[in-house]
mmCIF file of C-alpha atoms in Angstrom:
data_model
loop_
_atom_site.group_PDB
_atom_site.id
_atom_site.type_symbol
_atom_site.label_atom_id
_atom_site.label_comp_id
_atom_site.label_asym_id
_atom_site.label_seq_id
_atom_site.Cartn_x
_atom_site.Cartn_y
_atom_site.Cartn_z
ATOM 1 C CA MET A 1 -24.753 -102.859 110.668
ATOM 2 C CA SER A 2 -21.636 -101.661 112.426
ATOM 3 C CA THR A 3 -18.905 -103.667 110.671
ATOM 4 C CA PHE A 4 -17.039 -102.735 107.517
ATOM 5 C CA ASN A 5 -17.116 -105.302 104.729
ATOM 6 C CA ILE A 6 -14.925 -104.581 101.705
ATOM 7 C CA ASN A 7 -17.040 -106.618 99.271
ATOM 8 C CA ARG A 8 -20.269 -104.996 100.414
ATOM 9 C CA PHE A 9 -18.584 -101.618 100.258
ATOM 10 C CA GLY A 10 -17.476 -102.265 96.671
ATOM 11 C CA GLN A 11 -21.007 -103.183 95.629
ATOM 12 C CA ALA A 12 -22.396 -100.065 97.330
ATOM 13 C CA LEU A 13 -19.806 -97.862 95.617
ATOM 14 C CA LYS A 14 -20.620 -99.374 92.225
ATOM 15 C CA CYS A 15 -24.349 -98.956 92.801
ATOM 16 C CA GLN A 16 -24.032 -95.313 93.896
ATOM 17 C CA PHE A 17 -21.778 -94.561 90.933
ATOM 18 C CA VAL A 18 -24.234 -96.071 88.452
ATOM 19 C CA LEU A 19 -27.178 -94.216 90.001
ATOM 20 C CA GLY A 20 -25.339 -90.905 89.702
ATOM 21 C CA ARG A 21 -23.736 -91.453 86.289
ATOM 22 C CA LYS A 22 -26.033 -88.913 84.599
ATOM 23 C CA THR A 23 -25.023 -86.303 87.174
ATOM 24 C CA TRP A 24 -21.328 -87.041 86.643
ATOM 25 C CA ILE A 25 -21.675 -86.789 82.852
ATOM 26 C CA ARG A 26 -23.592 -83.518 83.172
ATOM 27 C CA LEU A 27 -21.000 -82.060 85.543
ATOM 28 C CA PHE A 28 -18.171 -83.109 83.244
ATOM 29 C CA GLY A 29 -19.874 -81.369 80.333
ATOM 30 C CA ILE A 30 -20.591 -78.208 82.330
ATOM 31 C CA PHE A 31 -17.057 -78.040 83.752
ATOM 32 C CA THR A 32 -15.518 -78.552 80.298
ATOM 33 C CA LEU A 33 -17.717 -75.859 78.755
ATOM 34 C CA VAL A 34 -16.998 -73.349 81.523
ATOM 35 C CA MET A 35 -13.240 -73.819 81.376
ATOM 36 C CA PHE A 36 -13.169 -73.881 77.573
ATOM 37 C CA MET A 37 -15.100 -70.598 77.396
ATOM 38 C CA ALA A 38 -12.777 -69.129 80.040
ATOM 39 C CA ASP A 39 -9.771 -70.262 77.981
ATOM 40 C CA LEU A 40 -11.167 -68.532 74.908
ATOM 41 C CA PHE A 41 -11.834 -65.382 76.910
ATOM 42 C CA PHE A 42 -8.272 -65.176 78.269
ATOM 43 C CA THR A 43 -6.630 -65.962 74.929
ATOM 44 C CA ARG A 44 -8.968 -64.249 72.445
ATOM 45 C CA VAL A 45 -11.167 -61.602 74.071
ATOM 46 C CA GLN A 46 -8.881 -59.785 76.469
ATOM 47 C CA GLY A 47 -5.802 -57.968 75.232
ATOM 48 C CA PRO A 48 -4.745 -57.084 71.695
ATOM 49 C CA ASN A 49 -5.561 -59.192 68.659
ATOM 50 C CA TYR A 50 -3.044 -61.960 67.969
ATOM 51 C CA GLN A 51 -2.391 -60.834 64.408
ATOM 52 C CA TYR A 52 -1.864 -57.291 65.638
ATOM 53 C CA MET A 53 0.722 -58.513 68.162
ATOM 54 C CA LEU A 54 2.627 -60.349 65.433
ATOM 55 C CA GLU A 55 2.680 -57.350 63.105
ATOM 56 C CA GLU A 56 3.484 -54.680 65.670
ATOM 57 C CA TRP A 57 5.654 -56.473 68.222
ATOM 58 C CA GLY A 58 7.231 -59.356 66.347
ATOM 59 C CA ALA A 59 7.075 -63.094 66.875
ATOM 60 C CA ALA A 60 9.165 -63.192 70.064
ATOM 61 C CA ASP A 61 7.132 -60.582 71.955
ATOM 62 C CA ALA A 62 3.878 -62.017 70.641
ATOM 63 C CA PHE A 63 4.896 -65.452 71.890
ATOM 64 C CA GLN A 64 5.705 -64.078 75.342
ATOM 65 C CA ARG A 65 2.422 -62.179 75.596
ATOM 66 C CA TYR A 66 0.382 -65.154 74.391
ATOM 67 C CA ASN A 67 2.231 -67.407 76.813
ATOM 68 C CA ASN A 68 1.105 -65.080 79.610
ATOM 69 C CA TYR A 69 -2.495 -65.455 78.416
ATOM 70 C CA VAL A 70 -2.176 -69.237 78.532
ATOM 71 C CA GLU A 71 -0.770 -68.999 82.079
ATOM 72 C CA GLN A 72 -3.909 -67.089 83.046
ATOM 73 C CA THR A 73 -6.021 -70.009 81.812
ATOM 74 C CA VAL A 74 -3.935 -72.324 83.989
ATOM 75 C CA PHE A 75 -4.477 -70.089 87.018
ATOM 76 C CA PHE A 76 -8.221 -70.058 86.329
ATOM 77 C CA GLY A 77 -8.206 -73.856 86.101
ATOM 78 C CA ILE A 78 -6.522 -74.138 89.518
ATOM 79 C CA ILE A 79 -9.042 -71.723 91.087
ATOM 80 C CA PHE A 80 -11.907 -73.621 89.438
ATOM 81 C CA PHE A 81 -10.556 -76.894 90.844
ATOM 82 C CA CYS A 82 -10.480 -75.417 94.370
ATOM 83 C CA PHE A 83 -14.100 -74.271 94.134
ATOM 84 C CA SER A 84 -15.072 -77.628 92.672
ATOM 85 C CA MET A 85 -13.621 -79.386 95.712
ATOM 86 C CA LEU A 86 -15.532 -77.081 98.064
ATOM 87 C CA PHE A 87 -18.767 -77.697 96.163
ATOM 88 C CA GLY A 88 -18.120 -81.424 96.309
ATOM 89 C CA ALA A 89 -17.563 -81.243 100.061
ATOM 90 C CA SER A 90 -20.705 -79.155 100.541
ATOM 91 C CA TYR A 91 -22.925 -81.488 98.542
ATOM 92 C CA LEU A 92 -21.607 -84.658 100.120
ATOM 93 C CA PHE A 93 -25.180 -85.920 100.610
ATOM 94 C CA SER A 94 -26.907 -84.097 97.763
ATOM 95 C CA GLN A 95 -28.689 -87.306 96.767
ATOM 96 C CA MET A 96 -30.675 -87.128 100.050
ATOM 97 C CA LYS A 97 -32.606 -83.932 99.333
ATOM 98 C CA ASP A 98 -36.135 -85.340 99.261
ATOM 99 C CA THR A 99 -37.769 -87.820 101.614
ATOM 100 C CA ARG A 100 -37.979 -90.653 99.099
ATOM 101 C CA LYS A 101 -34.274 -90.567 98.184
ATOM 102 C CA ARG A 102 -33.282 -90.081 101.808
ATOM 103 C CA SER A 103 -35.332 -93.054 102.909
ATOM 104 C CA ALA A 104 -33.936 -95.255 100.131
ATOM 105 C CA PHE A 105 -30.331 -94.341 100.936
ATOM 106 C CA LEU A 106 -30.649 -94.755 104.705
ATOM 107 C CA LEU A 107 -32.249 -98.175 104.237
ATOM 108 C CA TRP A 108 -29.342 -99.524 102.217
ATOM 109 C CA PRO A 109 -28.156 -102.863 103.691
ATOM 110 C CA VAL A 110 -24.669 -101.483 104.383
ATOM 111 C CA SER A 111 -23.064 -99.956 107.456
ATOM 112 C CA ASN A 112 -23.008 -96.223 108.148
ATOM 113 C CA MET A 113 -19.251 -96.173 107.676
ATOM 114 C CA GLU A 114 -19.586 -97.757 104.247
ATOM 115 C CA LYS A 115 -22.293 -95.282 103.217
ATOM 116 C CA TYR A 116 -20.217 -92.340 104.402
ATOM 117 C CA ILE A 117 -17.022 -93.442 102.644
ATOM 118 C CA VAL A 118 -18.945 -94.118 99.416
ATOM 119 C CA ASN A 119 -20.209 -90.538 99.372
ATOM 120 C CA LEU A 120 -16.811 -89.206 100.394
ATOM 121 C CA LEU A 121 -15.044 -90.976 97.535
ATOM 122 C CA LEU A 122 -17.554 -89.913 94.898
ATOM 123 C CA SER A 123 -18.017 -86.318 96.063
ATOM 124 C CA ILE A 124 -14.317 -85.620 96.524
ATOM 125 C CA PHE A 125 -11.989 -87.994 94.716
ATOM 126 C CA TRP A 126 -14.212 -88.803 91.759
ATOM 127 C CA LEU A 127 -15.238 -85.154 91.409
ATOM 128 C CA ALA A 128 -11.541 -84.223 91.444
ATOM 129 C CA ILE A 129 -10.922 -86.662 88.577
ATOM 130 C CA ILE A 130 -13.867 -85.196 86.654
ATOM 131 C CA THR A 131 -12.597 -81.646 87.171
ATOM 132 C CA VAL A 132 -9.054 -82.496 86.075
ATOM 133 C CA GLY A 133 -10.398 -84.380 83.066
ATOM 134 C CA ALA A 134 -12.599 -81.409 82.141
ATOM 135 C CA TYR A 135 -9.574 -79.094 82.304
ATOM 136 C CA LEU A 136 -7.494 -81.409 80.115
ATOM 137 C CA LEU A 137 -10.274 -81.593 77.526
ATOM 138 C CA ALA A 138 -10.873 -77.819 77.628
ATOM 139 C CA ASP A 139 -7.170 -77.120 77.157
ATOM 140 C CA THR A 140 -7.034 -79.605 74.268
ATOM 141 C CA LEU A 141 -10.002 -77.910 72.592
ATOM 142 C CA ARG A 142 -8.345 -74.502 73.017
ATOM 143 C CA VAL A 143 -5.114 -75.783 71.474
ATOM 144 C CA PHE A 144 -7.091 -77.296 68.596
ATOM 145 C CA VAL A 145 -8.825 -73.962 67.936
ATOM 146 C CA ASP A 146 -5.456 -72.185 68.062
ATOM 147 C CA TRP A 147 -3.973 -74.668 65.603
ATOM 148 C CA VAL A 148 -6.926 -74.395 63.197
ATOM 149 C CA THR A 149 -6.832 -70.591 63.245
ATOM 150 C CA GLY A 150 -3.081 -70.448 62.659
ATOM 151 C CA ARG A 151 -1.975 -69.339 66.101
ATOM 152 C CA ILE A 152 1.079 -70.585 67.929
ATOM 153 C CA VAL A 153 0.363 -73.731 69.943
ATOM 154 C CA ILE A 154 1.106 -73.425 73.668
ATOM 155 C CA TRP A 155 -0.229 -76.146 75.944
ATOM 156 C CA GLY A 156 -1.457 -75.181 79.403
ATOM 157 C CA ILE A 157 -1.272 -78.704 80.826
ATOM 158 C CA PRO A 158 2.538 -78.707 81.427
ATOM 159 C CA LYS A 159 2.188 -75.403 83.286
ATOM 160 C CA LEU A 160 -0.070 -76.837 86.000
ATOM 161 C CA ALA A 161 2.840 -77.652 88.316
ATOM 162 C CA GLU A 162 4.692 -74.372 87.781
ATOM 163 C CA PRO A 163 2.966 -72.384 90.568
ATOM 164 C CA PHE A 164 4.173 -75.007 93.045
ATOM 165 C CA ALA A 165 7.482 -76.113 91.538
ATOM 166 C CA HIS A 166 8.913 -72.620 90.999
ATOM 167 C CA ASN A 167 7.457 -70.917 94.053
ATOM 168 C CA ALA A 168 10.037 -69.826 96.627
ATOM 169 C CA ALA A 169 7.396 -70.181 99.349
ATOM 170 C CA PHE A 170 7.609 -73.982 99.036
ATOM 171 C CA GLU A 171 11.365 -74.193 99.533
ATOM 172 C CA HIS A 172 10.808 -74.970 103.234
ATOM 173 C CA TRP A 173 8.784 -77.931 104.412
ATOM 174 C CA GLN A 174 7.138 -75.730 107.026
ATOM 175 C CA THR A 175 5.544 -73.469 104.409
ATOM 176 C CA ALA A 176 4.391 -76.483 102.397
ATOM 177 C CA TRP A 177 2.934 -77.941 105.590
ATOM 178 C CA MET A 178 1.200 -74.623 106.320
ATOM 179 C CA PHE A 179 -0.275 -74.457 102.802
ATOM 180 C CA PHE A 180 -1.694 -77.971 102.755
ATOM 181 C CA THR A 181 -2.895 -77.702 106.360
ATOM 182 C CA TRP A 182 -4.988 -74.634 105.568
ATOM 183 C CA VAL A 183 -6.271 -76.226 102.349
ATOM 184 C CA PHE A 184 -7.482 -79.357 104.133
ATOM 185 C CA TYR A 185 -8.728 -77.354 107.114
ATOM 186 C CA ILE A 186 -10.998 -75.204 104.941
ATOM 187 C CA HIS A 187 -12.099 -78.315 103.064
ATOM 188 C CA SER A 188 -12.947 -80.066 106.338
ATOM 189 C CA LEU A 189 -15.108 -77.092 107.357
ATOM 190 C CA TYR A 190 -17.130 -77.474 104.164
ATOM 191 C CA ILE A 191 -17.387 -81.206 104.843
ATOM 192 C CA VAL A 192 -18.993 -80.437 108.203
ATOM 193 C CA GLY A 193 -21.238 -77.789 106.624
ATOM 194 C CA GLY A 194 -22.272 -80.181 103.863
ATOM 195 C CA THR A 195 -23.300 -82.733 106.482
ATOM 196 C CA LEU A 196 -24.920 -80.321 108.942
ATOM 197 C CA PHE A 197 -27.013 -78.213 106.561
ATOM 198 C CA ARG A 198 -29.861 -79.830 104.678
ATOM 199 C CA ARG A 199 -30.398 -77.041 102.117
ATOM 200 C CA GLN A 200 -28.133 -74.538 100.402
ATOM 201 C CA GLN A 201 -25.110 -76.226 101.945
ATOM 202 C CA PHE A 202 -22.420 -74.293 100.080
ATOM 203 C CA LEU A 203 -24.077 -70.919 100.603
ATOM 204 C CA LEU A 204 -24.845 -71.418 104.293
ATOM 205 C CA THR A 205 -21.390 -72.845 105.020
ATOM 206 C CA SER A 206 -19.708 -69.946 103.226
ATOM 207 C CA LEU A 207 -21.841 -67.373 105.052
ATOM 208 C CA SER A 208 -21.108 -69.047 108.392
ATOM 209 C CA LEU A 209 -17.361 -68.977 107.737
ATOM 210 C CA ILE A 210 -17.506 -65.317 106.652
ATOM 211 C CA VAL A 211 -19.366 -64.341 109.835
ATOM 212 C CA VAL A 212 -16.996 -66.312 112.077
ATOM 213 C CA GLY A 213 -13.967 -64.911 110.232
ATOM 214 C CA PHE A 214 -15.275 -61.366 110.628
ATOM 215 C CA LEU A 215 -15.813 -61.897 114.363
ATOM 216 C CA LEU A 216 -12.312 -63.336 114.802
ATOM 217 C CA VAL A 217 -10.719 -60.446 112.912
ATOM 218 C CA SER A 218 -12.697 -57.964 115.029
ATOM 219 C CA PHE A 219 -11.638 -59.749 118.220
ATOM 220 C CA PHE A 220 -7.922 -59.862 117.400
ATOM 221 C CA SER A 221 -7.941 -56.268 116.153
ATOM 222 C CA HIS A 222 -8.792 -55.146 119.705
ATOM 223 C CA LEU A 223 -5.804 -56.978 121.182
ATOM 224 C CA ASP A 224 -3.379 -54.131 120.632
ATOM 225 C CA ASN A 225 -0.907 -55.235 123.274
ATOM 226 C CA VAL A 226 -0.711 -58.836 122.109
ATOM 227 C CA HIS A 227 1.856 -59.641 119.442
ATOM 228 C CA ILE A 228 2.476 -63.210 118.297
ATOM 229 C CA ASP A 229 5.157 -64.057 115.766
ATOM 230 C CA PHE A 230 4.614 -66.954 113.389
ATOM 231 C CA ILE A 231 7.360 -66.403 110.833
ATOM 232 C CA THR A 232 10.092 -63.774 110.770
ATOM 233 C CA HIS A 233 12.556 -63.039 107.993
ATOM 234 C CA THR A 234 16.144 -61.905 108.501
ATOM 235 C CA TRP A 235 18.565 -60.834 105.777
ATOM 236 C CA ASP A 236 21.767 -62.864 105.540
ATOM 237 C CA GLU A 237 24.460 -60.589 104.075
ATOM 238 C CA LYS A 238 26.833 -63.470 103.335
ATOM 239 C CA THR A 239 24.444 -65.439 101.168
ATOM 240 C CA GLU A 240 22.327 -62.395 100.262
ATOM 241 C CA THR A 241 19.146 -64.312 101.007
ATOM 242 C CA TYR A 242 16.369 -64.149 103.554
ATOM 243 C CA THR A 243 16.454 -66.597 106.445
ATOM 244 C CA HIS A 244 13.054 -67.803 107.614
ATOM 245 C CA ILE A 245 12.571 -68.332 111.340
ATOM 246 C CA PHE A 246 9.525 -70.367 112.342
ATOM 247 C CA HIS A 247 8.475 -69.646 115.912
ATOM 248 C CA PRO A 248 7.027 -72.244 118.310
ATOM 249 C CA PHE A 249 3.519 -70.813 117.960
ATOM 250 C CA PHE A 250 3.677 -71.638 114.241
ATOM 251 C CA TYR A 251 4.051 -75.339 115.056
ATOM 252 C CA ILE A 252 1.431 -75.182 117.819
ATOM 253 C CA LEU A 253 -1.128 -73.531 115.557
ATOM 254 C CA HIS A 254 -0.714 -75.882 112.612
ATOM 255 C CA SER A 255 -0.559 -78.982 114.789
ATOM 256 C CA THR A 256 -3.852 -77.848 116.307
ATOM 257 C CA LEU A 257 -5.326 -77.327 112.847
ATOM 258 C CA CYS A 258 -4.266 -80.852 111.841
ATOM 259 C CA ALA A 259 -6.073 -82.206 114.905
ATOM 260 C CA LEU A 260 -9.139 -80.124 114.014
ATOM 261 C CA ILE A 261 -9.137 -81.559 110.491
ATOM 262 C CA VAL A 262 -9.418 -85.063 111.917
ATOM 263 C CA PHE A 263 -12.088 -83.861 114.359
ATOM 264 C CA HIS A 264 -14.135 -82.243 111.582
ATOM 265 C CA TYR A 265 -14.185 -85.432 109.522
ATOM 266 C CA TRP A 266 -15.148 -87.399 112.620
ATOM 267 C CA ALA A 267 -17.879 -84.846 113.469
ATOM 268 C CA SER A 268 -19.179 -85.063 109.909
ATOM 269 C CA TYR A 269 -19.460 -88.833 110.202
ATOM 270 C CA LYS A 270 -21.211 -88.611 113.578
ATOM 271 C CA LEU A 271 -23.692 -86.093 112.164
ATOM 272 C CA PHE A 272 -24.379 -88.489 109.314
ATOM 273 C CA THR A 273 -25.118 -91.332 111.717
ATOM 274 C CA ARG A 274 -27.767 -89.126 113.369
ATOM 275 C CA MET A 275 -29.610 -88.395 110.126
ATOM 276 C CA GLN A 276 -33.224 -89.491 109.967
ATOM 277 C CA VAL A 277 -35.754 -89.651 107.146
ATOM 278 C CA ILE A 278 -37.527 -86.621 108.622
ATOM 279 C CA ASN A 279 -35.146 -84.021 110.010
ATOM 280 C CA ASN A 280 -35.150 -80.303 110.687
ATOM 281 C CA LYS A 281 -36.050 -78.170 107.653
ATOM 282 C CA TRP A 282 -32.566 -76.628 107.441
ATOM 283 C CA LEU A 283 -30.360 -78.961 109.528
ATOM 284 C CA ASN A 284 -29.714 -82.696 109.301
ATOM 285 C CA VAL A 285 -30.391 -83.209 113.026
#
């Protein structure tokens, strides 16, 4: 089948979701437990005891210090979400590990495009929803424990947008474009790795990127006479602020990365269409 049928796609998505519901429930439980334990570590294990802070520093200073602890839990949640998205990209076709499951999935009466998008939606968008939901539940449990034990209640959920809303780096659309371009570029690399490698997808993809990154750094470190400016900062004495100058190579580089993102997703799909029931031991080719 080469055509895309929305009704058939909906049935395939529903079927794949139902088949993997135990995995989704288990992941939600694991993610919630990990983030809840991390929340307790940042707010209760590290640093001085809460009662000690109240007695020695006063309520105002204790509130400020505890607020900093809660912000650390928020930062951990954001980092955990990023790793969750990379794991989801790496294990895009985790349900095809053994021959029986691979054969059953490839013989589905749906097109390759429909199969690919089904896995993409569940491994990325649905996993993102699960991760966010796990963070919300973990933060709620932490707040409940704080309330029961008589501590001040500070929610971490409203602080999720603070790193982006109050960051001077996002005042210019170019820096926001640069940030999201690199985020999706790295994600697209893990998408390709998750499709190419048959086993240990996250580990092998990460090792491959580390090796390539090391080689690129070594190569550019030997180009002593080559100097390329991406962004320069000049001090404006009138406004007493820094002026950001984005050079042409900045736009060339990030436009190229945007094109590579599209190429990586296309390459991932083409690799999927070449999958067979019996492939190489380590590669899906």
